[in-house]
Structures are given as C-alpha cells and as structure tokens.
JSON list of C-alpha atoms in Angstrom, two decimals:
[
{"chain": "O", "resi": 906, "resn": "UNK", "atom": "CA", "xyz": [98.07, 118.44, 74.69]},
{"chain": "O", "resi": 907, "resn": "UNK", "atom": "CA", "xyz": [100.21, 115.26, 76.82]},
{"chain": "O", "resi": 908, "resn": "UNK", "atom": "CA", "xyz": [103.52, 116.83, 78.70]},
{"chain": "O", "resi": 909, "resn": "UNK", "atom": "CA", "xyz": [104.27, 113.02, 79.88]},
{"chain": "O", "resi": 910, "resn": "UNK", "atom": "CA", "xyz": [108.29, 112.39, 78.16]},
{"chain": "O", "resi": 911, "resn": "UNK", "atom": "CA", "xyz": [108.46, 116.24, 77.45]},
{"chain": "O", "resi": 912, "resn": "UNK", "atom": "CA", "xyz": [110.03, 118.94, 79.94]},
{"chain": "O", "resi": 913, "resn": "UNK", "atom": "CA", "xyz": [108.44, 120.51, 82.14]},
{"chain": "O", "resi": 914, "resn": "UNK", "atom": "CA", "xyz": [107.65, 124.40, 81.05]},
{"chain": "O", "resi": 915, "resn": "UNK", "atom": "CA", "xyz": [109.88, 127.35, 82.25]},
{"chain": "O", "resi": 916, "resn": "UNK", "atom": "CA", "xyz": [108.23, 129.78, 83.66]},
{"chain": "O", "resi": 917, "resn": "UNK", "atom": "CA", "xyz": [108.92, 131.62, 87.03]},
{"chain": "O", "resi": 918, "resn": "UNK", "atom": "CA", "xyz": [105.36, 131.96, 88.82]},
{"chain": "O", "resi": 919, "resn": "UNK", "atom": "CA", "xyz": [104.59, 133.97, 91.88]},
{"chain": "O", "resi": 920, "resn": "UNK", "atom": "CA", "xyz": [104.36, 132.09, 95.17]},
{"chain": "O", "resi": 921, "resn": "UNK", "atom": "CA", "xyz": [103.61, 132.17, 99.29]},
{"chain": "O", "resi": 922, "resn": "UNK", "atom": "CA", "xyz": [104.55, 130.08, 102.00]},
{"chain": "O", "resi": 923, "resn": "UNK", "atom": "CA", "xyz": [102.97, 129.59, 105.40]},
{"chain": "O", "resi": 924, "resn": "UNK", "atom": "CA", "xyz": [105.66, 132.67, 106.70]},
{"chain": "O", "resi": 925, "resn": "UNK", "atom": "CA", "xyz": [104.16, 134.92, 104.51]},
{"chain": "O", "resi": 926, "resn": "UNK", "atom": "CA", "xyz": [107.15, 135.37, 102.30]},
{"chain": "O", "resi": 927, "resn": "UNK", "atom": "CA", "xyz": [105.80, 136.01, 98.46]},
{"chain": "O", "resi": 928, "resn": "UNK", "atom": "CA", "xyz": [109.00, 135.02, 95.77]},
{"chain": "O", "resi": 929, "resn": "UNK", "atom": "CA", "xyz": [109.15, 133.36, 92.55]},
{"chain": "O", "resi": 930, "resn": "UNK", "atom": "CA", "xyz": [109.11, 129.66, 92.12]},
{"chain": "O", "resi": 931, "resn": "UNK", "atom": "CA", "xyz": [109.57, 127.77, 88.83]},
{"chain": "O", "resi": 932, "resn": "UNK", "atom": "CA", "xyz": [108.94, 123.84, 89.04]},
{"chain": "O", "resi": 933, "resn": "UNK", "atom": "CA", "xyz": [111.68, 122.94, 86.08]},
{"chain": "O", "resi": 934, "resn": "UNK", "atom": "CA", "xyz": [114.47, 125.12, 88.11]},
{"chain": "O", "resi": 935, "resn": "UNK", "atom": "CA", "xyz": [113.41, 123.22, 91.12]},
{"chain": "O", "resi": 936, "resn": "UNK", "atom": "CA", "xyz": [113.97, 120.09, 89.85]},
{"chain": "O", "resi": 937, "resn": "UNK", "atom": "CA", "xyz": [116.81, 120.15, 88.22]},
{"chain": "O", "resi": 938, "resn": "UNK", "atom": "CA", "xyz": [119.13, 122.42, 90.67]},
{"chain": "O", "resi": 939, "resn": "UNK", "atom": "CA", "xyz": [118.32, 120.33, 93.92]},
{"chain": "O", "resi": 940, "resn": "UNK", "atom": "CA", "xyz": [118.25, 117.03, 92.13]},
{"chain": "O", "resi": 941, "resn": "UNK", "atom": "CA", "xyz": [115.00, 115.96, 93.15]},
{"chain": "O", "resi": 942, "resn": "UNK", "atom": "CA", "xyz": [111.62, 114.84, 91.43]},
{"chain": "O", "resi": 943, "resn": "UNK", "atom": "CA", "xyz": [108.33, 116.98, 92.14]},
{"chain": "O", "resi": 944, "resn": "UNK", "atom": "CA", "xyz": [105.21, 116.63, 92.85]},
{"chain": "O", "resi": 945, "resn": "UNK", "atom": "CA", "xyz": [102.77, 119.66, 91.45]},
{"chain": "O", "resi": 946, "resn": "UNK", "atom": "CA", "xyz": [99.56, 119.11, 92.07]},
{"chain": "O", "resi": 947, "resn": "UNK", "atom": "CA", "xyz": [97.03, 122.33, 91.28]},
{"chain": "O", "resi": 948, "resn": "UNK", "atom": "CA", "xyz": [93.43, 122.89, 92.71]},
{"chain": "O", "resi": 949, "resn": "UNK", "atom": "CA", "xyz": [90.61, 125.16, 91.40]},
{"chain": "O", "resi": 950, "resn": "UNK", "atom": "CA", "xyz": [90.61, 128.01, 94.22]},
{"chain": "O", "resi": 951, "resn": "UNK", "atom": "CA", "xyz": [91.55, 128.90, 98.25]},
{"chain": "O", "resi": 952, "resn": "UNK", "atom": "CA", "xyz": [88.62, 129.15, 100.93]},
{"chain": "O", "resi": 953, "resn": "UNK", "atom": "CA", "xyz": [86.69, 126.04, 99.41]},
{"chain": "O", "resi": 954, "resn": "UNK", "atom": "CA", "xyz": [85.26, 122.69, 99.79]},
{"chain": "O", "resi": 955, "resn": "UNK", "atom": "CA", "xyz": [86.95, 119.56, 99.06]},
{"chain": "O", "resi": 956, "resn": "UNK", "atom": "CA", "xyz": [90.51, 121.94, 98.32]},
{"chain": "O", "resi": 957, "resn": "UNK", "atom": "CA", "xyz": [91.18, 122.13, 101.81]},
{"chain": "O", "resi": 958, "resn": "UNK", "atom": "CA", "xyz": [90.95, 118.48, 102.16]},
{"chain": "O", "resi": 959, "resn": "UNK", "atom": "CA", "xyz": [93.51, 117.73, 99.58]},
{"chain": "O", "resi": 960, "resn": "UNK", "atom": "CA", "xyz": [95.85, 120.18, 100.73]},
{"chain": "O", "resi": 961, "resn": "UNK", "atom": "CA", "xyz": [96.32, 118.52, 104.36]},
{"chain": "O", "resi": 962, "resn": "UNK", "atom": "CA", "xyz": [96.32, 115.21, 103.07]},
{"chain": "O", "resi": 963, "resn": "UNK", "atom": "CA", "xyz": [99.35, 116.15, 101.24]},
{"chain": "O", "resi": 964, "resn": "UNK", "atom": "CA", "xyz": [100.59, 117.92, 104.14]},
{"chain": "O", "resi": 965, "resn": "UNK", "atom": "CA", "xyz": [100.52, 114.95, 106.55]},
{"chain": "O", "resi": 966, "resn": "UNK", "atom": "CA", "xyz": [102.29, 112.88, 103.56]},
{"chain": "O", "resi": 967, "resn": "UNK", "atom": "CA", "xyz": [105.06, 115.71, 103.29]},
{"chain": "O", "resi": 968, "resn": "UNK", "atom": "CA", "xyz": [107.29, 113.87, 105.27]},
{"chain": "O", "resi": 969, "resn": "UNK", "atom": "CA", "xyz": [107.50, 110.39, 103.08]},
{"chain": "O", "resi": 970, "resn": "UNK", "atom": "CA", "xyz": [107.50, 112.40, 100.33]},
{"chain": "O", "resi": 971, "resn": "UNK", "atom": "CA", "xyz": [110.96, 113.48, 101.28]},
{"chain": "O", "resi": 972, "resn": "UNK", "atom": "CA", "xyz": [112.00, 110.42, 102.41]},
{"chain": "O", "resi": 973, "resn": "UNK", "atom": "CA", "xyz": [111.67, 109.98, 98.36]},
{"chain": "O", "resi": 974, "resn": "UNK", "atom": "CA", "xyz": [113.51, 112.69, 97.64]},
{"chain": "O", "resi": 975, "resn": "UNK", "atom": "CA", "xyz": [110.25, 114.70, 96.24]},
{"chain": "O", "resi": 976, "resn": "UNK", "atom": "CA", "xyz": [108.94, 117.82, 96.39]},
{"chain": "O", "resi": 977, "resn": "UNK", "atom": "CA", "xyz": [105.47, 118.89, 97.07]},
{"chain": "O", "resi": 978, "resn": "UNK", "atom": "CA", "xyz": [103.77, 122.06, 95.90]},
{"chain": "O", "resi": 979, "resn": "UNK", "atom": "CA", "xyz": [100.21, 123.09, 95.72]},
{"chain": "O", "resi": 980, "resn": "UNK", "atom": "CA", "xyz": [99.47, 125.46, 93.02]},
{"chain": "O", "resi": 981, "resn": "UNK", "atom": "CA", "xyz": [95.94, 127.68, 91.65]},
{"chain": "O", "resi": 982, "resn": "UNK", "atom": "CA", "xyz": [94.92, 130.72, 90.14]},
{"chain": "O", "resi": 983, "resn": "UNK", "atom": "CA", "xyz": [94.77, 132.97, 93.67]},
{"chain": "O", "resi": 984, "resn": "UNK", "atom": "CA", "xyz": [97.12, 135.41, 94.45]},
{"chain": "O", "resi": 985, "resn": "UNK", "atom": "CA", "xyz": [99.55, 135.50, 97.06]},
{"chain": "O", "resi": 986, "resn": "UNK", "atom": "CA", "xyz": [97.81, 137.47, 99.28]},
{"chain": "O", "resi": 987, "resn": "UNK", "atom": "CA", "xyz": [94.80, 135.38, 99.41]},
{"chain": "O", "resi": 988, "resn": "UNK", "atom": "CA", "xyz": [96.68, 132.59, 100.01]},
{"chain": "O", "resi": 989, "resn": "UNK", "atom": "CA", "xyz": [98.19, 133.71, 102.99]},
{"chain": "O", "resi": 990, "resn": "UNK", "atom": "CA", "xyz": [94.89, 134.48, 104.44]},
{"chain": "O", "resi": 991, "resn": "UNK", "atom": "CA", "xyz": [93.98, 130.63, 103.66]},
{"chain": "O", "resi": 992, "resn": "UNK", "atom": "CA", "xyz": [97.53, 129.56, 105.59]},
{"chain": "O", "resi": 993, "resn": "UNK", "atom": "CA", "xyz": [96.31, 131.74, 108.41]},
{"chain": "O", "resi": 994, "resn": "UNK", "atom": "CA", "xyz": [93.04, 129.80, 108.74]},
{"chain": "O", "resi": 995, "resn": "UNK", "atom": "CA", "xyz": [91.71, 127.50, 111.49]},
{"chain": "O", "resi": 996, "resn": "UNK", "atom": "CA", "xyz": [91.77, 124.14, 110.00]},
{"chain": "O", "resi": 997, "resn": "UNK", "atom": "CA", "xyz": [88.63, 123.73, 112.28]},
{"chain": "O", "resi": 998, "resn": "UNK", "atom": "CA", "xyz": [87.05, 127.03, 110.13]},
{"chain": "O", "resi": 999, "resn": "UNK", "atom": "CA", "xyz": [87.43, 125.52, 106.25]},
{"chain": "O", "resi": 1000, "resn": "UNK", "atom": "CA", "xyz": [91.69, 126.76, 106.46]},
{"chain": "O", "resi": 1001, "resn": "UNK", "atom": "CA", "xyz": [94.31, 125.23, 105.73]},
{"chain": "O", "resi": 1002, "resn": "UNK", "atom": "CA", "xyz": [96.70, 126.71, 108.80]},
{"chain": "O", "resi": 1003, "resn": "UNK", "atom": "CA", "xyz": [99.57, 123.82, 109.43]},
{"chain": "O", "resi": 1004, "resn": "UNK", "atom": "CA", "xyz": [100.25, 123.60, 105.34]},
{"chain": "O", "resi": 1005, "resn": "UNK", "atom": "CA", "xyz": [104.41, 124.08, 105.25]},
{"chain": "O", "resi": 1006, "resn": "UNK", "atom": "CA", "xyz": [105.19, 123.25, 101.40]},
{"chain": "O", "resi": 1007, "resn": "UNK", "atom": "CA", "xyz": [105.22, 126.37, 99.09]},
{"chain": "O", "resi": 1008, "resn": "UNK", "atom": "CA", "xyz": [101.64, 127.18, 97.00]},
{"chain": "O", "resi": 1009, "resn": "UNK", "atom": "CA", "xyz": [101.99, 128.61, 93.79]},
{"chain": "O", "resi": 1010, "resn": "UNK", "atom": "CA", "xyz": [100.08, 131.86, 92.73]},
{"chain": "O", "resi": 1011, "resn": "UNK", "atom": "CA", "xyz": [99.27, 131.64, 89.37]},
{"chain": "O", "resi": 1012, "resn": "UNK", "atom": "CA", "xyz": [97.16, 134.96, 89.26]},
{"chain": "O", "resi": 1013, "resn": "UNK", "atom": "CA", "xyz": [97.82, 135.89, 85.99]},
{"chain": "O", "resi": 1014, "resn": "UNK", "atom": "CA", "xyz": [97.24, 132.20, 84.79]},
{"chain": "O", "resi": 1015, "resn": "UNK", "atom": "CA", "xyz": [100.37, 132.16, 82.18]},
{"chain": "O", "resi": 1016, "resn": "UNK", "atom": "CA", "xyz": [101.32, 128.77, 83.41]},
{"chain": "O", "resi": 1017, "resn": "UNK", "atom": "CA", "xyz": [97.69, 127.16, 84.27]},
{"chain": "O", "resi": 1018, "resn": "UNK", "atom": "CA", "xyz": [97.40, 128.15, 80.80]},
{"chain": "O", "resi": 1019, "resn": "UNK", "atom": "CA", "xyz": [100.75, 127.04, 78.89]},
{"chain": "O", "resi": 1020, "resn": "UNK", "atom": "CA", "xyz": [99.71, 124.00, 80.72]},
{"chain": "O", "resi": 1021, "resn": "UNK", "atom": "CA", "xyz": [95.62, 123.75, 79.13]},
{"chain": "O", "resi": 1022, "resn": "UNK", "atom": "CA", "xyz": [94.34, 122.89, 83.04]},
{"chain": "O", "resi": 1023, "resn": "UNK", "atom": "CA", "xyz": [91.98, 125.65, 83.01]},
{"chain": "O", "resi": 1024, "resn": "UNK", "atom": "CA", "xyz": [88.28, 125.44, 83.32]},
{"chain": "O", "resi": 1025, "resn": "UNK", "atom": "CA", "xyz": [87.43, 127.25, 80.13]},
{"chain": "O", "resi": 1026, "resn": "UNK", "atom": "CA", "xyz": [85.16, 126.57, 76.92]},
{"chain": "O", "resi": 1027, "resn": "UNK", "atom": "CA", "xyz": [83.55, 127.95, 74.34]},
{"chain": "O", "resi": 1028, "resn": "UNK", "atom": "CA", "xyz": [85.70, 131.36, 74.05]},
{"chain": "O", "resi": 1029, "resn": "UNK", "atom": "CA", "xyz": [84.22, 133.70, 71.89]},
{"chain": "O", "resi": 1030, "resn": "UNK", "atom": "CA", "xyz": [85.40, 136.76, 70.13]},
{"chain": "O", "resi": 1031, "resn": "UNK", "atom": "CA", "xyz": [83.31, 140.10, 69.41]},
{"chain": "O", "resi": 1032, "resn": "UNK", "atom": "CA", "xyz": [84.65, 141.98, 66.54]},
{"chain": "O", "resi": 1033, "resn": "UNK", "atom": "CA", "xyz": [82.77, 145.08, 67.32]},
{"chain": "O", "resi": 1034, "resn": "UNK", "atom": "CA", "xyz": [83.72, 145.57, 70.67]},
{"chain": "O", "resi": 1035, "resn": "UNK", "atom": "CA", "xyz": [87.10, 143.10, 70.88]},
{"chain": "O", "resi": 1036, "resn": "UNK", "atom": "CA", "xyz": [86.07, 141.90, 73.84]},
{"chain": "O", "resi": 1037, "resn": "UNK", "atom": "CA", "xyz": [86.36, 137.97, 74.59]},
{"chain": "O", "resi": 1038, "resn": "UNK", "atom": "CA", "xyz": [83.84, 135.69, 76.50]},
{"chain": "O", "resi": 1039, "resn": "UNK", "atom": "CA", "xyz": [84.75, 132.41, 77.92]},
{"chain": "O", "resi": 1040, "resn": "UNK", "atom": "CA", "xyz": [82.22, 129.62, 79.46]},
{"chain": "O", "resi": 1041, "resn": "UNK", "atom": "CA", "xyz": [83.86, 127.86, 82.90]},
{"chain": "O", "resi": 1042, "resn": "UNK", "atom": "CA", "xyz": [85.08, 129.93, 85.88]},
{"chain": "O", "resi": 1043, "resn": "UNK", "atom": "CA", "xyz": [88.66, 130.34, 84.56]},
{"chain": "O", "resi": 1044, "resn": "UNK", "atom": "CA", "xyz": [90.06, 128.46, 87.34]},
{"chain": "O", "resi": 1045, "resn": "UNK", "atom": "CA", "xyz": [92.17, 125.48, 87.52]},
{"chain": "O", "resi": 1046, "resn": "UNK", "atom": "CA", "xyz": [91.10, 121.62, 87.14]},
{"chain": "O", "resi": 1047, "resn": "UNK", "atom": "CA", "xyz": [92.79, 119.42, 89.83]},
{"chain": "O", "resi": 1048, "resn": "UNK", "atom": "CA", "xyz": [95.53, 118.81, 87.52]},
{"chain": "O", "resi": 1049, "resn": "UNK", "atom": "CA", "xyz": [98.68, 116.69, 88.76]},
{"chain": "O", "resi": 1050, "resn": "UNK", "atom": "CA", "xyz": [102.54, 116.19, 87.87]},
{"chain": "O", "resi": 1051, "resn": "UNK", "atom": "CA", "xyz": [105.43, 114.20, 88.98]},
{"chain": "O", "resi": 1052, "resn": "UNK", "atom": "CA", "xyz": [108.20, 115.31, 87.44]},
{"chain": "O", "resi": 1053, "resn": "UNK", "atom": "CA", "xyz": [112.00, 113.73, 87.52]},
{"chain": "O", "resi": 1054, "resn": "UNK", "atom": "CA", "xyz": [115.10, 115.49, 88.39]},
{"chain": "O", "resi": 1055, "resn": "UNK", "atom": "CA", "xyz": [115.95, 116.18, 84.76]},
{"chain": "O", "resi": 1056, "resn": "UNK", "atom": "CA", "xyz": [112.72, 118.17, 84.49]},
{"chain": "O", "resi": 1057, "resn": "UNK", "atom": "CA", "xyz": [111.00, 115.57, 82.15]},
{"chain": "O", "resi": 1058, "resn": "UNK", "atom": "CA", "xyz": [107.22, 115.00, 83.04]},
{"chain": "O", "resi": 1059, "resn": "UNK", "atom": "CA", "xyz": [106.88, 111.21, 83.71]},
{"chain": "O", "resi": 1060, "resn": "UNK", "atom": "CA", "xyz": [103.23, 111.24, 85.48]},
{"chain": "O", "resi": 1061, "resn": "UNK", "atom": "CA", "xyz": [100.45, 113.79, 84.61]},
{"chain": "O", "resi": 1062, "resn": "UNK", "atom": "CA", "xyz": [96.66, 113.56, 85.55]},
{"chain": "O", "resi": 1063, "resn": "UNK", "atom": "CA", "xyz": [93.53, 115.57, 86.07]},
{"chain": "O", "resi": 1064, "resn": "UNK", "atom": "CA", "xyz": [90.52, 115.58, 87.88]},
{"chain": "O", "resi": 1065, "resn": "UNK", "atom": "CA", "xyz": [87.26, 117.49, 87.61]},
{"chain": "O", "resi": 1066, "resn": "UNK", "atom": "CA", "xyz": [86.00, 119.78, 90.47]},
{"chain": "O", "resi": 1067, "resn": "UNK", "atom": "CA", "xyz": [84.22, 117.26, 92.60]},
{"chain": "O", "resi": 1068, "resn": "UNK", "atom": "CA", "xyz": [86.81, 114.25, 92.79]},
{"chain": "O", "resi": 1069, "resn": "UNK", "atom": "CA", "xyz": [89.17, 114.47, 95.67]},
{"chain": "O", "resi": 1070, "resn": "UNK", "atom": "CA", "xyz": [92.73, 112.40, 94.94]},
{"chain": "O", "resi": 1071, "resn": "UNK", "atom": "CA", "xyz": [94.42, 109.84, 96.71]},
{"chain": "O", "resi": 1072, "resn": "UNK", "atom": "CA", "xyz": [97.68, 110.84, 97.94]},
{"chain": "O", "resi": 1073, "resn": "UNK", "atom": "CA", "xyz": [98.58, 107.26, 98.45]},
{"chain": "O", "resi": 1074, "resn": "UNK", "atom": "CA", "xyz": [98.44, 106.65, 94.04]},
{"chain": "O", "resi": 1075, "resn": "UNK", "atom": "CA", "xyz": [101.07, 109.42, 94.00]},
{"chain": "O", "resi": 1076, "resn": "UNK", "atom": "CA", "xyz": [103.05, 107.87, 97.08]},
{"chain": "O", "resi": 1077, "resn": "UNK", "atom": "CA", "xyz": [103.32, 104.66, 94.73]},
{"chain": "O", "resi": 1078, "resn": "UNK", "atom": "CA", "xyz": [104.10, 106.53, 91.46]},
{"chain": "O", "resi": 1079, "resn": "UNK", "atom": "CA", "xyz": [107.00, 108.00, 92.77]},
{"chain": "O", "resi": 1080, "resn": "UNK", "atom": "CA", "xyz": [107.79, 104.40, 94.20]},
{"chain": "O", "resi": 1081, "resn": "UNK", "atom": "CA", "xyz": [107.57, 103.00, 90.55]},
{"chain": "O", "resi": 1082, "resn": "UNK", "atom": "CA", "xyz": [109.47, 105.36, 89.17]},
{"chain": "O", "resi": 1083, "resn": "UNK", "atom": "CA", "xyz": [112.25, 105.35, 91.27]},
{"chain": "O", "resi": 1084, "resn": "UNK", "atom": "CA", "xyz": [112.53, 101.78, 90.78]},
{"chain": "O", "resi": 1085, "resn": "UNK", "atom": "CA", "xyz": [112.77, 102.28, 87.30]},
{"chain": "O", "resi": 1086, "resn": "UNK", "atom": "CA", "xyz": [115.27, 104.55, 87.20]},
{"chain": "O", "resi": 1087, "resn": "UNK", "atom": "CA", "xyz": [116.97, 102.48, 90.06]},
{"chain": "O", "resi": 1088, "resn": "UNK", "atom": "CA", "xyz": [116.82, 98.92, 88.48]},
{"chain": "O", "resi": 1089, "resn": "UNK", "atom": "CA", "xyz": [116.12, 99.34, 84.70]},
{"chain": "O", "resi": 1090, "resn": "UNK", "atom": "CA", "xyz": [112.78, 97.39, 85.45]},
{"chain": "O", "resi": 1091, "resn": "UNK", "atom": "CA", "xyz": [109.56, 98.31, 84.25]},
{"chain": "O", "resi": 1092, "resn": "UNK", "atom": "CA", "xyz": [106.50, 97.93, 87.08]},
{"chain": "O", "resi": 1093, "resn": "UNK", "atom": "CA", "xyz": [103.17, 96.27, 86.01]},
{"chain": "O", "resi": 1094, "resn": "UNK", "atom": "CA", "xyz": [99.92, 96.79, 87.61]},
{"chain": "O", "resi": 1095, "resn": "UNK", "atom": "CA", "xyz": [98.99, 97.49, 90.86]},
{"chain": "O", "resi": 1096, "resn": "UNK", "atom": "CA", "xyz": [102.57, 97.55, 92.04]},
{"chain": "O", "resi": 1097, "resn": "UNK", "atom": "CA", "xyz": [104.05, 98.76, 95.51]},
{"chain": "O", "resi": 1098, "resn": "UNK", "atom": "CA", "xyz": [107.34, 98.92, 96.59]},
{"chain": "O", "resi": 1099, "resn": "UNK", "atom": "CA", "xyz": [108.44, 95.53, 97.91]},
{"chain": "O", "resi": 1100, "resn": "UNK", "atom": "CA", "xyz": [106.82, 93.50, 95.38]},
{"chain": "O", "resi": 1101, "resn": "UNK", "atom": "CA", "xyz": [107.93, 91.57, 92.30]},
{"chain": "O", "resi": 1102, "resn": "UNK", "atom": "CA", "xyz": [108.77, 93.96, 89.17]},
{"chain": "O", "resi": 1103, "resn": "UNK", "atom": "CA", "xyz": [109.28, 92.80, 85.48]},
{"chain": "O", "resi": 1104, "resn": "UNK", "atom": "CA", "xyz": [112.13, 93.31, 82.59]},
{"chain": "O", "resi": 1105, "resn": "UNK", "atom": "CA", "xyz": [110.56, 94.61, 79.28]},
{"chain": "O", "resi": 1106, "resn": "UNK", "atom": "CA", "xyz": [111.05, 91.96, 77.28]},
{"chain": "O", "resi": 1107, "resn": "UNK", "atom": "CA", "xyz": [107.89, 89.03, 76.57]},
{"chain": "O", "resi": 1108, "resn": "UNK", "atom": "CA", "xyz": [109.73, 86.14, 78.51]},
{"chain": "O", "resi": 1109, "resn": "UNK", "atom": "CA", "xyz": [109.94, 88.69, 82.13]},
{"chain": "O", "resi": 1110, "resn": "UNK", "atom": "CA", "xyz": [106.22, 89.03, 81.17]},
{"chain": "O", "resi": 1111, "resn": "UNK", "atom": "CA", "xyz": [105.32, 85.71, 80.34]},
{"chain": "O", "resi": 1112, "resn": "UNK", "atom": "CA", "xyz": [106.76, 84.66, 83.61]},
{"chain": "O", "resi": 1113, "resn": "UNK", "atom": "CA", "xyz": [105.32, 87.56, 85.88]},
{"chain": "O", "resi": 1114, "resn": "UNK", "atom": "CA", "xyz": [101.66, 86.55, 84.61]},
{"chain": "O", "resi": 1115, "resn": "UNK", "atom": "CA", "xyz": [102.17, 82.73, 85.40]},
{"chain": "O", "resi": 1116, "resn": "UNK", "atom": "CA", "xyz": [103.20, 83.70, 89.13]},
{"chain": "O", "resi": 1117, "resn": "UNK", "atom": "CA", "xyz": [99.94, 85.89, 89.30]},
{"chain": "O", "resi": 1118, "resn": "UNK", "atom": "CA", "xyz": [98.01, 83.68, 88.06]},
{"chain": "O", "resi": 1119, "resn": "UNK", "atom": "CA", "xyz": [98.72, 80.61, 90.19]}
]
C-alpha cells in the first residue's frame, strides 16, 4: 500500500540513541511538533554487512540534513539493547560507533507491519495447531520515507536487501520538496538545487524542454 500523499502512521515506537537512552518516538509527531521534515530509513538487521555502511553514510550527511530542517531517524526490528551493543562496536569491527541520530527498535514489528515492509511471504495457517508460519526472515527491506512538516509522506522507496542506498539522492529529494514548498514550482528530471524548475503548465514544460534540447 503506497503511503505517498497520506499521513505517516501515528504510532509510538521504542528507540535507542548513542547515550544508551531508551525512549519512545512517534515519527508523525516528530515532524508536526518540531515543524521539521523527517527522513526515516529502515534497514534489515544490526551486525550485518551493507547496513553499517548505510548508517555511517547517513551520519556523514547528518549536518546537511540538519541544514535542510530535516530530522534523520534509522529503524530496524532489532531490540534497543542490540542497537546499543552495535552503537558501542567500533567501525573497524563492523560497528556503528559514532552514529548519533536515534534508531527505532520496532521489535514488536507494529510499525513495520503497518508499513508493509517486512520480508515475509507464503503465510500459512495450520487449523489443527493454530500456528501461523511464514517464509522469509521477518525483517524489513531497505525502505525510506521523507515526511513533511505536516506529517504527510512525500517520498517512499524500497530496496531489496543487497542494494544499498545513495544518501545524496535523499538530500536532492529534500531540496526538491523544499523548492516546491517555497516556490510553487515543480522539479523536472535530474533537478538539483540551483537548477531551473518549472511552472506546472504546458508552456513552462515546452520552454524547459526547448532549453535542455538546445
């Protein structure tokens, strides 16, 4: 189910930070109450392989997101305690020491299930035993959401497990969303901050196309 154009689910989820604090985070309220955009990215598992490269990449870009009035939040279905253990593991040992943004610990999978991003398939119910079995690891794909200041989802994307994300693309999308909000224009393909955008009408599109084709 696509969430673009809809409010992000109003759910409280456990989270952990680099100080070892466990607390509740409501992504919708983070956006609305702070009047900020939220970049929420999900990854499959702590102590794995592609995942730490992504968490460090978002950390490296954290100041750029903050300049753009954007909160970064990571998320997986690991427990808060496992997050803290990983946060205390050095980078040269595969850990995420140095990551400072909060990480959701959706261990009951309430939010991940609501979003429909869990790696499960072929769900079967055994009437005799009452047991439900599934195929898959029951962890999340690499899902990413950009939520605006009103709590509305403006972007969502999902990568399969082996495919790491390009953090710069999310900075570009935040820039594009901000441009739309401020200027009432639309952003064409490959738009970047500082480039021309367009009015949402036929004449503006024709003018833009004639410019890039010449």
